[in-house]
């Protein structure tokens, strides 16, 4: 088995029982070809799948309090699927650490998306056993934060900009106005920040990988502020009135 120190550094967790991590990286094909009993990663994958779903479901529930069950389910499906899990496994270079049977090795198993996705979930299961739910939660949120931040780009989270405009127009004819407040990061990885204003009052700010995504995130932040996380309408903040001009009296 390859030295796992570098992988543990990437995971942000030093295993008390490194055998757990070794098992998480052992494909069932090893057991199929062995003459004796060999532990493999299917049980840890089962646990990791449940832990991943729990952590991301709770995060979505907390982060988007105005969304109903349908959009939340769609958002979770965008996060938890074989393609995404395989991508995360590749970022960790899990393929280089896998222990495969000879047949699976010969068939290119180290790059097979299903094997990588299963190993990623098994690693989460190993983190859960070795460090508890908090260790697994910290790892999951650290890996998925960029994807969580980009969720507002899609219509699967409803239409925050349209929803905000509808809410504001119920109390005023003035539409919301979006302002680009900042751009950071290198050319190939820009991060945009936008604010949404109404009647001169800033209602929310958001960030995204594009100006459109940042505006959508700002609208979502404004909705959360205006509705207080309850999903019910509330009064739109009004700009402070100028004091009456008494110079004519």
Short mmCIF file of C-alpha atoms in Angstrom, two decimals:
data_model
loop_
_atom_site.label_atom_id
_atom_site.label_comp_id
_atom_site.label_asym_id
_atom_site.label_seq_id
_atom_site.Cartn_x
_atom_site.Cartn_y
_atom_site.Cartn_z
CA UNK A 1 0.00 0.00 0.00
CA UNK A 2 1.28 3.45 -0.95
CA UNK A 3 2.28 5.74 1.91
CA UNK A 4 -0.89 7.56 2.95
CA UNK A 5 0.62 10.56 4.74
CA UNK A 6 0.10 12.91 1.78
CA UNK A 7 -3.50 11.80 1.38
CA UNK A 8 -4.22 12.28 5.07
CA UNK A 9 -2.83 15.80 4.78
CA UNK A 10 -5.29 16.50 1.95
CA UNK A 11 -8.11 15.04 3.99
CA UNK A 12 -7.23 17.29 6.90
CA UNK A 13 -7.28 14.34 9.28
CA UNK A 14 -4.56 12.16 10.75
CA UNK A 15 -6.02 8.69 11.22
CA UNK A 16 -5.65 7.08 14.60
CA UNK A 17 -6.32 3.77 12.83
CA UNK A 18 -4.75 4.00 9.39
CA UNK A 19 -6.11 0.55 8.56
CA UNK A 20 -9.52 2.18 8.10
CA UNK A 21 -8.16 4.37 5.33
CA UNK A 22 -6.45 1.38 3.72
CA UNK A 23 -9.72 -0.54 3.71
CA UNK A 24 -11.52 2.48 2.21
CA UNK A 25 -9.11 2.34 -0.71
CA UNK A 26 -9.38 -1.43 -1.24
CA UNK A 27 -11.68 -2.38 -4.11
CA UNK A 28 -13.81 -5.55 -3.80
CA UNK A 29 -11.91 -7.08 -6.73
CA UNK A 30 -9.00 -7.66 -4.34
CA UNK A 31 -11.16 -9.87 -2.15
CA UNK A 32 -12.55 -11.71 -5.17
CA UNK A 33 -9.05 -12.70 -6.26
CA UNK A 34 -7.62 -13.46 -2.81
CA UNK A 35 -7.37 -16.96 -1.43
CA UNK A 36 -8.40 -15.83 2.05
CA UNK A 37 -10.71 -13.20 3.57
CA UNK A 38 -9.84 -9.58 2.69
CA UNK A 39 -11.58 -6.45 3.94
CA UNK A 40 -12.72 -4.11 1.18
CA UNK A 41 -14.50 -0.78 0.98
CA UNK A 42 -18.16 -1.62 0.36
CA UNK A 43 -19.26 -1.31 3.99
CA UNK A 44 -17.43 1.98 4.42
CA UNK A 45 -18.94 3.20 1.15
CA UNK A 46 -22.41 2.39 2.54
CA UNK A 47 -21.68 4.46 5.64
CA UNK A 48 -20.05 7.28 3.72
CA UNK A 49 -22.97 7.56 1.32
CA UNK A 50 -25.34 8.07 4.25
CA UNK A 51 -23.03 10.56 5.96
CA UNK A 52 -22.50 12.58 2.79
CA UNK A 53 -26.23 12.80 2.19
CA UNK A 54 -26.93 13.83 5.78
CA UNK A 55 -24.29 16.57 5.90
CA UNK A 56 -25.19 18.12 2.55
CA UNK A 57 -28.93 17.86 3.17
CA UNK A 58 -28.53 19.69 6.49
CA UNK A 59 -26.30 22.33 4.88
CA UNK A 60 -28.82 22.97 2.10
CA UNK A 61 -31.66 23.10 4.62
CA UNK A 62 -29.77 25.68 6.71
CA UNK A 63 -28.35 27.73 3.86
CA UNK A 64 -31.55 28.10 1.83
CA UNK A 65 -34.39 28.45 4.35
CA UNK A 66 -36.86 29.83 1.78
CA UNK A 67 -36.64 26.80 -0.53
CA UNK A 68 -39.19 24.03 -0.51
CA UNK A 69 -38.63 20.28 -0.67
CA UNK A 70 -38.59 20.12 -4.48
CA UNK A 71 -35.77 22.63 -5.13
CA UNK A 72 -33.80 21.28 -2.16
CA UNK A 73 -34.03 17.75 -3.54
CA UNK A 74 -32.87 18.93 -6.97
CA UNK A 75 -29.98 20.84 -5.40
CA UNK A 76 -28.86 17.78 -3.46
CA UNK A 77 -29.04 15.65 -6.60
CA UNK A 78 -26.75 18.10 -8.35
CA UNK A 79 -24.22 17.72 -5.53
CA UNK A 80 -24.46 14.00 -4.84
CA UNK A 81 -24.08 12.02 -8.04
CA UNK A 82 -21.46 9.73 -9.52
CA UNK A 83 -19.94 12.37 -11.80
CA UNK A 84 -19.38 14.87 -8.97
CA UNK A 85 -18.03 12.26 -6.56
CA UNK A 86 -15.64 10.93 -9.20
CA UNK A 87 -14.41 14.48 -9.86
CA UNK A 88 -13.76 15.02 -6.16
CA UNK A 89 -11.91 11.68 -6.03
CA UNK A 90 -9.71 12.78 -8.94
CA UNK A 91 -8.91 16.05 -7.19
CA UNK A 92 -7.66 14.01 -4.25
CA UNK A 93 -5.81 11.67 -6.65
CA UNK A 94 -7.54 8.71 -5.01
CA UNK A 95 -6.87 6.60 -8.08
CA UNK A 96 -3.17 6.51 -7.27
CA UNK A 97 -3.88 5.10 -3.81
CA UNK A 98 -6.41 2.41 -4.79
CA UNK A 99 -5.70 -1.25 -4.22
CA UNK A 100 -7.24 -3.19 -7.11
CA UNK A 101 -7.41 -6.79 -8.21
CA UNK A 102 -5.24 -7.71 -11.20
CA UNK A 103 -8.20 -7.92 -13.54
CA UNK A 104 -9.60 -4.52 -12.54
CA UNK A 105 -6.14 -3.01 -12.77
CA UNK A 106 -5.74 -4.30 -16.30
CA UNK A 107 -9.10 -2.83 -17.31
CA UNK A 108 -8.18 0.69 -16.20
CA UNK A 109 -10.07 0.58 -12.93
CA UNK A 110 -8.05 3.43 -11.41
CA UNK A 111 -9.83 5.87 -13.70
CA UNK A 112 -13.27 4.26 -13.69
CA UNK A 113 -15.78 6.87 -12.41
CA UNK A 114 -17.86 4.34 -10.46
CA UNK A 115 -14.79 3.00 -8.63
CA UNK A 116 -13.55 6.51 -7.84
CA UNK A 117 -16.98 7.63 -6.60
CA UNK A 118 -17.29 4.55 -4.39
CA UNK A 119 -13.81 5.12 -2.96
CA UNK A 120 -14.62 8.76 -2.20
CA UNK A 121 -17.68 7.72 -0.20
CA UNK A 122 -15.69 4.98 1.53
CA UNK A 123 -13.09 7.55 2.61
CA UNK A 124 -15.90 9.62 4.13
CA UNK A 125 -17.06 6.50 5.96
CA UNK A 126 -13.53 5.94 7.26
CA UNK A 127 -13.35 9.55 8.46
CA UNK A 128 -16.64 9.07 10.28
CA UNK A 129 -15.44 5.95 12.08
CA UNK A 130 -12.02 7.33 12.96
CA UNK A 131 -12.87 10.93 13.80
CA UNK A 132 -16.62 11.03 14.31
CA UNK A 133 -19.30 12.91 12.43
CA UNK A 134 -17.57 16.27 12.90
CA UNK A 135 -14.41 15.09 11.12
CA UNK A 136 -16.49 13.82 8.22
CA UNK A 137 -18.62 16.98 8.17
CA UNK A 138 -15.62 19.31 8.04
CA UNK A 139 -14.11 17.35 5.16
CA UNK A 140 -17.37 17.25 3.20
CA UNK A 141 -18.09 20.96 3.58
CA UNK A 142 -14.51 21.89 2.71
CA UNK A 143 -14.69 19.83 -0.50
CA UNK A 144 -18.19 20.92 -1.50
CA UNK A 145 -18.15 24.61 -0.55
CA UNK A 146 -17.35 25.78 -4.11
CA UNK A 147 -20.22 23.68 -5.47
CA UNK A 148 -22.58 24.93 -2.77
CA UNK A 149 -21.66 28.49 -3.69
CA UNK A 150 -22.42 27.89 -7.36
CA UNK A 151 -25.84 26.30 -6.83
CA UNK A 152 -27.66 29.61 -7.32
CA UNK A 153 -26.60 29.69 -10.99
CA UNK A 154 -29.26 27.13 -11.89
CA UNK A 155 -33.02 27.37 -12.13
CA UNK A 156 -33.25 24.28 -9.92
CA UNK A 157 -33.09 26.71 -7.00
CA UNK A 158 -36.14 28.46 -8.39
CA UNK A 159 -35.64 32.04 -9.61
CA UNK A 160 -34.39 34.27 -6.78
CA UNK A 161 -34.07 37.39 -8.98
CA UNK A 162 -37.58 37.08 -10.33
CA UNK A 163 -38.93 36.21 -6.91
CA UNK A 164 -37.25 39.26 -5.36
CA UNK A 165 -38.58 41.57 -8.05
CA UNK A 166 -42.09 40.23 -7.53
CA UNK A 167 -41.82 40.76 -3.78
CA UNK A 168 -40.54 44.33 -4.16
CA UNK A 169 -43.08 45.31 -6.81
CA UNK A 170 -45.87 44.39 -4.42
CA UNK A 171 -44.83 47.46 -2.43
CA UNK A 172 -43.14 49.70 -4.99
CA UNK A 173 -42.97 50.25 -8.76
CA UNK A 174 -39.19 50.55 -8.55
CA UNK A 175 -37.31 47.39 -9.66
CA UNK A 176 -34.26 46.13 -7.77
CA UNK A 177 -30.90 47.36 -9.02
CA UNK A 178 -27.75 45.22 -9.11
CA UNK A 179 -24.26 46.67 -8.74
CA UNK A 180 -20.94 44.92 -9.27
CA UNK A 181 -19.00 45.67 -6.07
CA UNK A 182 -15.84 43.68 -6.60
CA UNK A 183 -13.86 41.22 -8.70
CA UNK A 184 -11.03 39.12 -7.27
CA UNK A 185 -8.87 36.15 -8.18
CA UNK A 186 -6.71 35.32 -11.20
CA UNK A 187 -8.03 35.66 -14.76
CA UNK A 188 -8.85 31.95 -15.02
CA UNK A 189 -10.68 31.82 -11.69
CA UNK A 190 -12.51 35.11 -11.17
CA UNK A 191 -14.84 35.66 -8.21
CA UNK A 192 -17.48 38.36 -8.65
CA UNK A 193 -19.35 40.17 -5.87
CA UNK A 194 -22.62 42.00 -6.44
CA UNK A 195 -25.01 43.97 -4.27
CA UNK A 196 -28.74 44.37 -4.84
CA UNK A 197 -30.33 47.69 -3.91
CA UNK A 198 -33.85 49.04 -3.77
CA UNK A 199 -34.76 52.64 -3.06
CA UNK A 200 -31.13 53.34 -2.22
CA UNK A 201 -31.07 50.59 0.41
CA UNK A 202 -28.74 47.61 0.05
CA UNK A 203 -30.75 44.42 0.56
CA UNK A 204 -28.08 41.78 0.07
CA UNK A 205 -24.72 40.78 -1.36
CA UNK A 206 -23.56 37.66 -3.12
CA UNK A 207 -20.56 36.09 -4.81
CA UNK A 208 -20.22 33.81 -7.80
CA UNK A 209 -17.98 32.67 -10.63
CA UNK A 210 -19.83 34.99 -13.01
CA UNK A 211 -21.58 38.35 -12.69
CA UNK A 212 -24.91 36.60 -13.25
CA UNK A 213 -24.21 34.06 -10.52
CA UNK A 214 -23.20 36.84 -8.10
CA UNK A 215 -26.43 38.75 -8.83
CA UNK A 216 -28.47 35.61 -8.23
CA UNK A 217 -26.66 34.99 -4.94
CA UNK A 218 -27.31 38.61 -3.93
CA UNK A 219 -31.02 38.20 -4.70
CA UNK A 220 -31.09 35.02 -2.63
CA UNK A 221 -29.42 36.84 0.28
CA UNK A 222 -31.97 39.65 -0.03
CA UNK A 223 -34.88 37.20 0.03
CA UNK A 224 -33.48 35.50 3.12
CA UNK A 225 -33.13 38.89 4.83
CA UNK A 226 -36.58 40.14 3.86
CA UNK A 227 -38.31 36.94 4.83
CA UNK A 228 -36.23 36.25 7.89
CA UNK A 229 -35.87 32.61 6.86
CA UNK A 230 -39.60 32.01 7.33
CA UNK A 231 -40.73 32.11 3.73
CA UNK A 232 -43.39 34.75 4.50
CA UNK A 233 -43.51 38.24 3.06
CA UNK A 234 -42.15 41.13 5.06
CA UNK A 235 -41.91 44.85 4.73
CA UNK A 236 -39.20 46.14 2.42
CA UNK A 237 -36.75 48.48 4.20
CA UNK A 238 -37.27 52.07 3.18
CA UNK A 239 -34.56 54.73 2.84
CA UNK A 240 -34.42 57.26 5.62
CA UNK A 241 -36.52 60.32 4.86
CA UNK A 242 -34.83 63.67 4.58
CA UNK A 243 -35.73 66.06 7.40
CA UNK A 244 -38.34 68.65 6.42
CA UNK A 245 -36.97 71.86 4.96
CA UNK A 246 -37.76 74.54 7.55
CA UNK A 247 -35.84 77.30 5.84
CA UNK A 248 -39.05 78.68 4.28
CA UNK A 249 -40.82 79.08 7.63
#
